[in-house]
Amino acid sequence: MMIPSRTVFDTWRTESVGAAGRTLWDSGEALDDEVSGARYAISRLAQDGLWSGVAAQSGETAIDVGCLRATSVSAIARNSAIGIARSVPDLTAAASKIRNLLTVIESSDLFVTDDWLVLPRVKNYPATLAATLATVADTFQVQLNPALVDLSQADHDIGAFVRRTLMGDGLGLALPEIGADPHAPRDFTEAPHGDNTGGTNPEFGRGLQRARLLEHMTGTVVETETTTAGDTTTTMVRMLDGSRQTYTSGPGVNRTEFRSPEGVLTATRTVAGDGTATVSLTRPGKSPAVVTERPDGTTEAVVDGITFPIPSSRDYAIALAAGVMSATESGVARGLPYLNQAQVARLEIGAKAAGPGLTLLGTAMGVATAENGYERCVAGVAGGVGLGADLALLALAPEMSPLRAFWTGASVSLGGSMVGNIVGQVLCR
């Protein structure tokens, strides 16, 4: 099934489809009348002796062939009208529900994207209000999805019925599959999100919607503030969900702090003068998980007092290139989970970050939740490419909850944790 994009849906006049079906029916009947009239007129010519001979026989044959084709066209019109009448109530009901929902949703601080994602508008909300809006957006998404599925199903039923009619009913037209038809719509969004009956993996589609909502909340910049003290510059970037990233740079200082919407410090990243980068992930009630990457590319992690090597950013950058995978920021492939000043400037004009820090921060989270050496190696690679450890594994780690939203958004935005783990398994053999 194909769901029209919102832009296309806005051009639909579903209330007119029923009238079009009735017009088809009337046209089919009118054509039948014309065919009957033509046959009668020709037969009268022969009966009255006004036309005879070879020409008359040829004319009657031509009329028979033409009438047969015309009758087939009439059958197509009338049968198509039957199929339209059968599905129009579902089509108009779904379209009406969607339009009503759009009116309600967009009368608030929410909006609906072209591919039907319900998101909070980009404003500087208090953290509690931002969290509430995210919950409301998800609730409206649950209401919108079934209506989109119903719309798609009704539209598909009408199209499939008419297509079968065109291929039968005496004409026997050879039509390509809808997906291969050059005249088929191209501006559509892929099928059912969260539908329990349609789609090959509806739960995955629903998960993608939630991940994109989380990415929107944690990766959309609503405020930047830059201060300078001597040669040291500090830039604070506030995200839509209220979380903050603070970048401090100057002589001997290169530090990034990540704070939750509640203001709790969740992670710190520092870069030493020799280029050594260290990420420390706060774990309430436990020692921090620390990942260090040196200029030569060697990387190690310290979790619960145990030190072990993990694949370096150079390794997973090669894996990214080999797999023809792209990162959201050029810094991701280099293993740099922070925004430089140029990137922050871009954010001020509406660009997005991919969440509160990627790669090494992700690596720290991955290794903190891995259970054995092989899993830690895989987690190192998966975190390195910003794809993340398995979400089910992450859910078992309550101490990671402050960054769970980021983790979900980052992993899905770069292609899903499955891809990262596949890359990891290749590098960790």
Tab-separated table of C-alpha atoms in Angstrom:
chain	number	residue	atom	x	y	z
A	1	MET	CA	0.000	0.000	0.000
A	2	MET	CA	1.039	3.585	-0.564
A	3	ILE	CA	0.036	6.486	1.653
A	4	PRO	CA	0.011	9.810	-0.213
A	5	SER	CA	2.360	12.415	1.187
A	6	ARG	CA	0.600	15.225	2.958
A	7	THR	CA	1.332	17.589	0.068
A	8	VAL	CA	-0.426	15.218	-2.316
A	9	PHE	CA	-3.261	14.513	0.124
A	10	ASP	CA	-3.971	18.239	0.361
A	11	THR	CA	-4.780	18.198	-3.365
A	12	TRP	CA	-7.231	15.310	-3.055
A	13	ARG	CA	-10.948	16.024	-3.257
A	14	THR	CA	-12.228	12.727	-1.930
A	15	GLU	CA	-15.773	14.052	-1.657
A	16	SER	CA	-15.834	14.238	-5.457
A	17	VAL	CA	-14.880	10.602	-6.021
A	18	GLY	CA	-18.408	9.335	-5.418
A	19	ALA	CA	-19.794	11.796	-7.956
A	20	ALA	CA	-17.135	10.700	-10.443
A	21	GLY	CA	-18.230	7.097	-9.973
A	22	ARG	CA	-21.839	8.001	-10.645
A	23	THR	CA	-20.773	9.895	-13.763
A	24	LEU	CA	-18.933	6.787	-14.950
A	25	TRP	CA	-22.071	4.710	-14.460
A	26	ASP	CA	-24.238	7.191	-16.318
A	27	SER	CA	-21.682	7.432	-19.127
A	28	GLY	CA	-21.589	3.649	-19.448
A	29	GLU	CA	-25.351	3.451	-19.722
A	30	ALA	CA	-25.412	6.313	-22.237
A	31	LEU	CA	-22.791	4.525	-24.329
A	32	ASP	CA	-24.890	1.362	-24.246
A	33	ASP	CA	-27.835	3.357	-25.544
A	34	GLU	CA	-25.704	4.794	-28.347
A	35	VAL	CA	-24.454	1.325	-29.304
A	36	SER	CA	-27.987	-0.053	-29.405
A	37	GLY	CA	-29.101	2.897	-31.499
A	38	ALA	CA	-26.254	2.447	-33.990
A	39	ARG	CA	-26.935	-1.248	-34.415
A	40	TYR	CA	-30.628	-0.637	-34.905
A	41	ALA	CA	-29.992	2.079	-37.500
A	42	ILE	CA	-27.652	-0.152	-39.534
A	43	SER	CA	-30.032	-3.090	-39.402
A	44	ARG	CA	-32.897	-0.865	-40.592
A	45	LEU	CA	-30.856	0.201	-43.624
A	46	ALA	CA	-30.485	-3.433	-44.683
A	47	GLN	CA	-34.108	-4.283	-43.913
A	48	ASP	CA	-35.402	-1.325	-45.904
A	49	GLY	CA	-33.175	-2.200	-48.855
A	50	LEU	CA	-31.283	1.052	-48.582
A	51	TRP	CA	-27.886	-0.631	-48.292
A	52	SER	CA	-26.804	-3.974	-49.681
A	53	GLY	CA	-23.941	-5.805	-51.310
A	54	VAL	CA	-20.328	-6.218	-50.238
A	55	ALA	CA	-20.116	-2.677	-48.861
A	56	ALA	CA	-23.110	-3.296	-46.638
A	57	GLN	CA	-21.655	-6.550	-45.342
A	58	SER	CA	-18.326	-4.869	-44.599
A	59	GLY	CA	-20.112	-1.985	-42.914
A	60	GLU	CA	-22.132	-4.318	-40.717
A	61	THR	CA	-18.951	-6.186	-39.731
A	62	ALA	CA	-17.208	-2.925	-38.875
A	63	ILE	CA	-20.206	-1.794	-36.840
A	64	ASP	CA	-20.269	-5.122	-34.972
A	65	VAL	CA	-16.579	-4.817	-34.080
A	66	GLY	CA	-16.979	-1.191	-33.047
A	67	CYS	CA	-20.061	-1.949	-30.986
A	68	LEU	CA	-18.267	-4.825	-29.274
A	69	ARG	CA	-15.410	-2.512	-28.275
A	70	ALA	CA	-17.859	0.172	-27.211
A	71	THR	CA	-19.738	-2.355	-25.100
A	72	SER	CA	-16.444	-3.324	-23.427
A	73	VAL	CA	-15.752	0.331	-22.643
A	74	SER	CA	-19.263	0.652	-21.256
A	75	ALA	CA	-18.680	-2.409	-19.065
A	76	ILE	CA	-15.428	-0.906	-17.784
A	77	ALA	CA	-17.219	2.318	-16.883
A	78	ARG	CA	-20.097	0.579	-15.104
A	79	ASN	CA	-17.938	-2.004	-13.320
A	80	SER	CA	-15.470	0.675	-12.230
A	81	ALA	CA	-18.399	2.650	-10.854
A	82	ILE	CA	-19.403	-0.397	-8.802
A	83	GLY	CA	-15.900	-0.692	-7.314
A	84	ILE	CA	-15.748	3.028	-6.578
A	85	ALA	CA	-19.154	3.007	-4.891
A	86	ARG	CA	-18.040	0.083	-2.734
A	87	SER	CA	-14.912	1.831	-1.379
A	88	VAL	CA	-15.861	5.526	-1.473
A	89	PRO	CA	-17.471	5.523	2.016
A	90	ASP	CA	-14.227	4.230	3.548
A	91	LEU	CA	-12.143	6.683	1.518
A	92	THR	CA	-14.178	9.745	2.455
A	93	ALA	CA	-14.486	8.697	6.108
A	94	ALA	CA	-10.716	8.246	6.447
A	95	ALA	CA	-9.980	11.520	4.646
A	96	SER	CA	-12.461	13.375	6.843
A	97	LYS	CA	-10.932	11.925	10.009
A	98	ILE	CA	-7.432	12.884	8.852
A	99	ARG	CA	-8.476	16.465	8.064
A	100	ASN	CA	-10.217	16.808	11.427
A	101	LEU	CA	-7.144	15.489	13.231
A	102	LEU	CA	-4.881	17.866	11.311
A	103	THR	CA	-7.064	20.793	12.346
A	104	VAL	CA	-6.936	19.805	16.012
A	105	ILE	CA	-3.229	18.931	16.027
A	106	GLU	CA	-2.063	22.090	14.290
A	107	SER	CA	-4.226	24.382	16.385
A	108	SER	CA	-1.743	23.636	19.183
A	109	ASP	CA	2.054	23.678	19.471
A	110	LEU	CA	2.259	20.613	17.239
A	111	PHE	CA	2.571	20.178	13.485
A	112	VAL	CA	2.438	17.309	10.987
A	113	THR	CA	5.246	16.720	8.484
A	114	ASP	CA	4.880	15.798	4.822
A	115	ASP	CA	5.365	12.130	5.714
A	116	TRP	CA	2.780	12.319	8.513
A	117	LEU	CA	4.982	12.593	11.576
A	118	VAL	CA	3.466	14.538	14.487
A	119	LEU	CA	6.082	16.774	16.129
A	120	PRO	CA	6.208	19.713	18.566
A	121	ARG	CA	6.882	23.086	16.961
A	122	VAL	CA	10.400	24.430	17.387
A	123	LYS	CA	10.174	26.825	20.325
A	124	ASN	CA	12.080	27.362	23.533
A	125	TYR	CA	9.748	25.475	25.912
A	126	PRO	CA	10.356	24.734	29.572
A	127	ALA	CA	11.627	21.154	29.850
A	128	THR	CA	8.427	19.883	31.493
A	129	LEU	CA	6.244	21.390	28.765
A	130	ALA	CA	8.518	19.976	26.060
A	131	ALA	CA	8.157	16.507	27.581
A	132	THR	CA	4.374	16.914	27.737
A	133	LEU	CA	4.215	18.016	24.102
A	134	ALA	CA	6.271	14.996	23.043
A	135	THR	CA	3.809	12.721	24.841
A	136	VAL	CA	0.822	14.482	23.270
A	137	ALA	CA	2.456	14.243	19.831
A	138	ASP	CA	2.899	10.504	20.265
A	139	THR	CA	-0.733	10.163	21.375
A	140	PHE	CA	-1.972	12.000	18.288
A	141	GLN	CA	0.317	9.828	16.154
A	142	VAL	CA	-1.483	6.758	17.470
A	143	GLN	CA	-4.797	8.294	16.356
A	144	LEU	CA	-3.495	9.439	12.968
A	145	ASN	CA	-1.849	6.194	11.873
A	146	PRO	CA	-5.007	4.030	11.569
A	147	ALA	CA	-6.760	6.752	9.563
A	148	LEU	CA	-3.810	6.867	7.155
A	149	VAL	CA	-3.935	3.098	6.808
A	150	ASP	CA	-7.692	3.212	6.122
A	151	LEU	CA	-7.153	5.936	3.513
A	152	SER	CA	-4.412	3.932	1.838
A	153	GLN	CA	-6.484	0.744	1.869
A	154	ALA	CA	-9.548	2.402	0.337
A	155	ASP	CA	-7.434	4.128	-2.309
A	156	HIS	CA	-5.688	0.847	-3.074
A	157	ASP	CA	-8.993	-1.029	-3.327
A	158	ILE	CA	-10.392	1.475	-5.826
A	159	GLY	CA	-7.228	1.449	-7.908
A	160	ALA	CA	-6.919	-2.348	-7.869
A	161	PHE	CA	-10.596	-2.814	-8.809
A	162	VAL	CA	-10.372	-0.418	-11.750
A	163	ARG	CA	-7.065	-1.967	-12.827
A	164	ARG	CA	-8.576	-5.475	-12.852
A	165	THR	CA	-11.520	-4.128	-14.821
A	166	LEU	CA	-9.241	-2.574	-17.434
A	167	MET	CA	-7.325	-5.834	-17.801
A	168	GLY	CA	-10.554	-7.789	-18.289
A	169	ASP	CA	-14.021	-6.954	-19.609
A	170	GLY	CA	-13.154	-7.729	-23.204
A	171	LEU	CA	-10.264	-5.291	-23.680
A	172	GLY	CA	-7.555	-7.446	-22.101
A	173	LEU	CA	-5.166	-4.535	-21.573
A	174	ALA	CA	-1.672	-5.517	-20.397
A	175	LEU	CA	-0.878	-3.150	-17.543
A	176	PRO	CA	2.356	-3.037	-15.510
A	177	GLU	CA	2.316	-3.551	-11.778
A	178	ILE	CA	1.386	-0.360	-9.956
A	179	GLY	CA	4.910	0.077	-8.607
A	180	ALA	CA	6.376	-0.208	-12.106
A	181	ASP	CA	3.742	1.919	-13.790
A	182	PRO	CA	5.333	5.167	-15.049
A	183	HIS	CA	2.010	6.889	-14.413
A	184	ALA	CA	1.730	5.691	-10.805
A	185	PRO	CA	2.128	8.361	-8.096
A	186	ARG	CA	5.685	8.981	-7.021
A	187	ASP	CA	5.118	11.395	-4.148
A	188	PHE	CA	4.008	9.077	-1.382
A	189	THR	CA	5.155	7.925	1.997
A	190	GLU	CA	5.745	4.250	2.620
A	191	ALA	CA	3.066	2.083	4.134
A	192	PRO	CA	1.413	1.643	7.476
A	193	HIS	CA	3.170	2.934	10.565
A	194	GLY	CA	2.090	0.974	13.599
A	195	ASP	CA	-0.704	-0.857	11.819
A	196	ASN	CA	-1.408	-4.270	13.284
A	197	THR	CA	-2.724	-5.733	10.039
A	198	GLY	CA	-0.759	-4.082	7.218
A	199	GLY	CA	2.923	-3.816	6.453
A	200	THR	CA	5.621	-6.442	6.808
A	201	ASN	CA	6.899	-5.218	10.163
A	202	PRO	CA	4.531	-2.600	11.597
A	203	GLU	CA	6.254	-2.475	14.980
A	204	PHE	CA	9.499	-1.477	13.291
A	205	GLY	CA	7.686	1.341	11.484
A	206	ARG	CA	6.143	2.522	14.734
A	207	GLY	CA	9.554	2.389	16.378
A	208	LEU	CA	10.975	4.574	13.631
A	209	GLN	CA	8.274	7.153	14.282
A	210	ARG	CA	9.068	7.269	17.990
A	211	ALA	CA	12.781	7.428	17.260
A	212	ARG	CA	12.287	10.366	14.908
A	213	LEU	CA	10.227	12.132	17.563
A	214	LEU	CA	13.033	11.582	20.068
A	215	GLU	CA	15.602	12.748	17.546
A	216	HIS	CA	13.528	15.874	16.931
A	217	MET	CA	13.359	16.581	20.666
A	218	THR	CA	17.005	15.881	21.465
A	219	GLY	CA	18.576	17.084	18.229
A	220	THR	CA	16.765	20.326	17.423
A	221	VAL	CA	18.520	23.457	18.646
A	222	VAL	CA	16.267	26.178	20.049
A	223	GLU	CA	18.835	28.449	21.683
A	224	THR	CA	22.548	29.183	21.497
A	225	GLU	CA	24.510	31.451	23.793
A	226	THR	CA	28.186	32.284	23.385
A	227	THR	CA	30.395	34.001	25.933
A	228	THR	CA	34.079	34.898	25.739
A	229	ALA	CA	36.477	35.326	28.626
A	230	GLY	CA	39.939	36.239	27.397
A	231	ASP	CA	40.966	33.604	24.866
A	232	THR	CA	38.364	31.087	26.055
A	233	THR	CA	35.014	30.782	24.267
A	234	THR	CA	32.028	28.935	25.723
A	235	THR	CA	28.976	28.109	23.619
A	236	MET	CA	25.826	26.672	25.171
A	237	VAL	CA	23.400	24.920	22.839
A	238	ARG	CA	19.926	24.167	24.198
A	239	MET	CA	17.848	21.451	22.566
A	240	LEU	CA	14.083	21.274	22.148
A	241	ASP	CA	13.717	18.791	25.014
A	242	GLY	CA	15.603	21.121	27.376
A	243	SER	CA	18.890	19.199	27.353
A	244	ARG	CA	22.040	21.292	26.954
A	245	GLN	CA	25.452	20.911	25.383
A	246	THR	CA	28.195	23.297	26.431
A	247	TYR	CA	31.342	23.633	24.302
A	248	THR	CA	34.372	25.340	25.841
A	249	SER	CA	37.522	25.989	23.827
A	250	GLY	CA	40.636	28.022	24.415
A	251	PRO	CA	44.319	27.686	25.309
A	252	GLY	CA	44.643	24.300	27.001
A	253	VAL	CA	40.849	23.827	27.118
A	254	ASN	CA	38.677	21.733	24.818
A	255	ARG	CA	35.716	20.420	26.763
A	256	THR	CA	32.124	19.435	26.020
A	257	GLU	CA	29.483	18.853	28.693
A	258	PHE	CA	26.139	17.161	28.138
A	259	ARG	CA	23.283	17.796	30.562
A	260	SER	CA	19.835	16.243	30.755
A	261	PRO	CA	16.647	18.370	30.608
A	262	GLU	CA	16.743	18.351	34.414
A	263	GLY	CA	20.225	19.900	34.346
A	264	VAL	CA	22.026	16.743	35.474
A	265	LEU	CA	25.515	16.271	34.028
A	266	THR	CA	25.343	13.057	31.986
A	267	ALA	CA	28.644	13.071	30.118
A	268	THR	CA	31.834	15.070	29.640
A	269	ARG	CA	34.247	15.028	26.727
A	270	THR	CA	37.710	16.542	26.860
A	271	VAL	CA	40.491	16.768	24.285
A	272	ALA	CA	44.064	17.089	25.539
A	273	GLY	CA	46.756	19.127	23.839
A	274	ASP	CA	48.174	16.035	22.133
A	275	GLY	CA	44.768	15.221	20.632
A	276	THR	CA	43.771	12.492	23.089
A	277	ALA	CA	39.976	12.501	23.457
A	278	THR	CA	38.268	11.216	26.599
A	279	VAL	CA	34.572	10.722	27.210
A	280	SER	CA	33.296	10.127	30.724
A	281	LEU	CA	29.732	8.874	31.036
A	282	THR	CA	28.083	9.456	34.409
A	283	ARG	CA	26.411	6.381	35.914
A	284	PRO	CA	24.456	7.109	39.110
A	285	GLY	CA	25.644	4.838	41.893
A	286	LYS	CA	28.546	3.531	39.822
A	287	SER	CA	31.903	4.731	38.634
A	288	PRO	CA	31.884	6.572	35.286
A	289	ALA	CA	32.355	4.625	32.073
A	290	VAL	CA	35.385	6.192	30.391
A	291	VAL	CA	36.479	5.833	26.765
A	292	THR	CA	39.826	7.249	25.624
A	293	GLU	CA	41.024	7.579	22.032
A	294	ARG	CA	44.621	8.547	21.330
A	295	PRO	CA	45.980	10.370	18.269
A	296	ASP	CA	47.358	7.110	16.848
A	297	GLY	CA	43.824	5.711	16.756
A	298	THR	CA	44.152	3.267	19.658
A	299	THR	CA	41.115	3.317	21.896
A	300	GLU	CA	40.410	1.793	25.284
A	301	ALA	CA	37.517	1.745	27.694
A	302	VAL	CA	37.421	1.541	31.464
A	303	VAL	CA	34.196	0.164	32.910
A	304	ASP	CA	33.864	-0.871	36.549
A	305	GLY	CA	37.641	-0.784	36.920
A	306	ILE	CA	38.273	-3.107	33.969
A	307	THR	CA	40.329	-1.769	31.046
A	308	PHE	CA	40.043	-3.267	27.580
A	309	PRO	CA	40.812	-2.116	24.011
A	310	ILE	CA	38.040	-1.379	21.538
A	311	PRO	CA	38.129	-0.703	17.771
A	312	SER	CA	39.276	2.813	16.974
A	313	SER	CA	37.388	5.428	15.004
A	314	ARG	CA	39.754	4.783	12.101
A	315	ASP	CA	38.593	1.171	11.959
A	316	TYR	CA	34.929	2.008	11.890
A	317	ALA	CA	35.493	4.916	9.498
A	318	ILE	CA	36.892	2.348	7.072
A	319	ALA	CA	33.895	0.121	7.762
A	320	LEU	CA	31.592	3.030	7.033
A	321	ALA	CA	33.295	3.679	3.716
A	322	ALA	CA	33.327	-0.010	2.792
A	323	GLY	CA	29.620	-0.268	3.493
A	324	VAL	CA	28.841	2.890	1.527
A	325	MET	CA	27.294	4.355	4.682
A	326	SER	CA	27.175	8.074	5.361
A	327	ALA	CA	27.160	9.905	8.671
A	328	THR	CA	25.013	12.887	9.568
A	329	GLU	CA	28.049	15.008	10.357
A	330	SER	CA	31.540	14.749	8.941
A	331	GLY	CA	32.820	14.604	12.504
A	332	VAL	CA	30.972	11.369	13.164
A	333	ALA	CA	33.260	9.311	10.942
A	334	ARG	CA	36.257	10.849	12.733
A	335	GLY	CA	34.897	9.850	16.114
A	336	LEU	CA	34.251	13.392	17.328
A	337	PRO	CA	31.036	13.635	19.374
A	338	TYR	CA	30.873	17.429	19.521
A	339	LEU	CA	30.037	20.396	17.345
A	340	ASN	CA	32.740	22.835	16.302
A	341	GLN	CA	32.087	26.560	16.069
A	342	ALA	CA	31.189	26.393	12.375
A	343	GLN	CA	28.638	23.691	13.088
A	344	VAL	CA	27.151	25.700	15.937
A	345	ALA	CA	26.819	28.661	13.570
A	346	ARG	CA	24.902	26.431	11.180
A	347	LEU	CA	22.626	25.357	13.998
A	348	GLU	CA	21.685	28.962	14.632
A	349	ILE	CA	20.043	29.123	11.217
A	350	GLY	CA	18.015	25.974	11.721
A	351	ALA	CA	20.257	23.007	10.979
A	352	LYS	CA	20.107	19.995	13.277
A	353	ALA	CA	22.545	18.150	15.450
A	354	ALA	CA	22.052	14.420	15.656
A	355	GLY	CA	21.496	14.455	19.423
A	356	PRO	CA	23.639	15.190	22.471
A	357	GLY	CA	26.893	13.801	21.117
A	358	LEU	CA	27.616	10.777	18.959
A	359	THR	CA	30.378	8.214	18.470
A	360	LEU	CA	32.635	8.131	21.530
A	361	LEU	CA	29.745	9.050	23.797
A	362	GLY	CA	27.770	6.298	22.123
A	363	THR	CA	30.725	3.971	22.501
A	364	ALA	CA	30.805	4.630	26.231
A	365	MET	CA	27.147	3.737	26.516
A	366	GLY	CA	27.599	0.624	24.423
A	367	VAL	CA	30.516	-0.767	26.385
A	368	ALA	CA	28.811	0.082	29.655
A	369	THR	CA	25.904	-2.183	28.763
A	370	ALA	CA	27.816	-5.020	27.059
A	371	GLU	CA	28.141	-8.260	29.009
A	372	ASN	CA	31.298	-9.880	27.661
A	373	GLY	CA	34.418	-9.131	25.676
A	374	TYR	CA	32.972	-9.908	22.263
A	375	GLU	CA	29.844	-7.873	22.962
A	376	ARG	CA	32.021	-5.021	24.196
A	377	CYS	CA	33.994	-5.113	20.965
A	378	VAL	CA	30.796	-5.044	18.920
A	379	ALA	CA	29.404	-2.273	21.105
A	380	GLY	CA	32.575	-0.282	20.561
A	381	VAL	CA	32.176	-0.422	16.806
A	382	ALA	CA	28.423	0.109	16.903
A	383	GLY	CA	28.797	3.103	19.179
A	384	GLY	CA	31.636	4.397	17.075
A	385	VAL	CA	29.554	4.619	13.952
A	386	GLY	CA	26.733	6.181	15.910
A	387	LEU	CA	24.460	3.193	15.412
A	388	GLY	CA	24.304	1.970	18.949
A	389	ALA	CA	24.034	-1.268	20.868
A	390	ASP	CA	20.847	-3.277	20.760
A	391	LEU	CA	17.959	-1.229	22.191
A	392	ALA	CA	16.671	-4.181	24.166
A	393	LEU	CA	20.054	-4.443	25.878
A	394	LEU	CA	20.014	-0.726	26.598
A	395	ALA	CA	16.577	-1.038	28.180
A	396	LEU	CA	18.125	-3.326	30.804
A	397	ALA	CA	20.430	-0.550	31.996
A	398	PRO	CA	18.434	1.900	34.165
A	399	GLU	CA	21.480	4.092	34.732
A	400	MET	CA	21.412	4.954	31.027
A	401	SER	CA	17.914	6.435	31.115
A	402	PRO	CA	19.026	10.112	30.998
A	403	LEU	CA	20.455	9.512	27.526
A	404	ARG	CA	18.019	6.874	26.303
A	405	ALA	CA	16.156	9.331	24.110
A	406	PHE	CA	19.393	10.399	22.462
A	407	TRP	CA	20.527	6.838	22.044
A	408	THR	CA	17.315	5.779	20.319
A	409	GLY	CA	17.286	8.790	18.018
A	410	ALA	CA	20.944	8.545	17.114
A	411	SER	CA	20.839	4.834	16.405
A	412	VAL	CA	17.824	5.024	14.119
A	413	SER	CA	18.863	8.251	12.389
A	414	LEU	CA	22.007	6.546	11.126
A	415	GLY	CA	20.338	3.386	9.968
A	416	GLY	CA	19.471	1.291	13.012
A	417	SER	CA	21.530	-0.627	15.566
A	418	MET	CA	21.362	-3.759	13.418
A	419	VAL	CA	23.717	-2.235	10.843
A	420	GLY	CA	26.140	-1.090	13.506
A	421	ASN	CA	26.234	-4.526	15.073
A	422	ILE	CA	26.819	-6.167	11.686
A	423	VAL	CA	29.793	-3.871	11.127
A	424	GLY	CA	30.966	-4.639	14.638
A	425	GLN	CA	30.762	-8.381	14.144
A	426	VAL	CA	32.949	-8.088	11.042
A	427	LEU	CA	35.625	-6.067	12.857
A	428	CYS	CA	35.540	-8.098	16.070
A	429	ARG	CA	36.170	-11.595	14.648
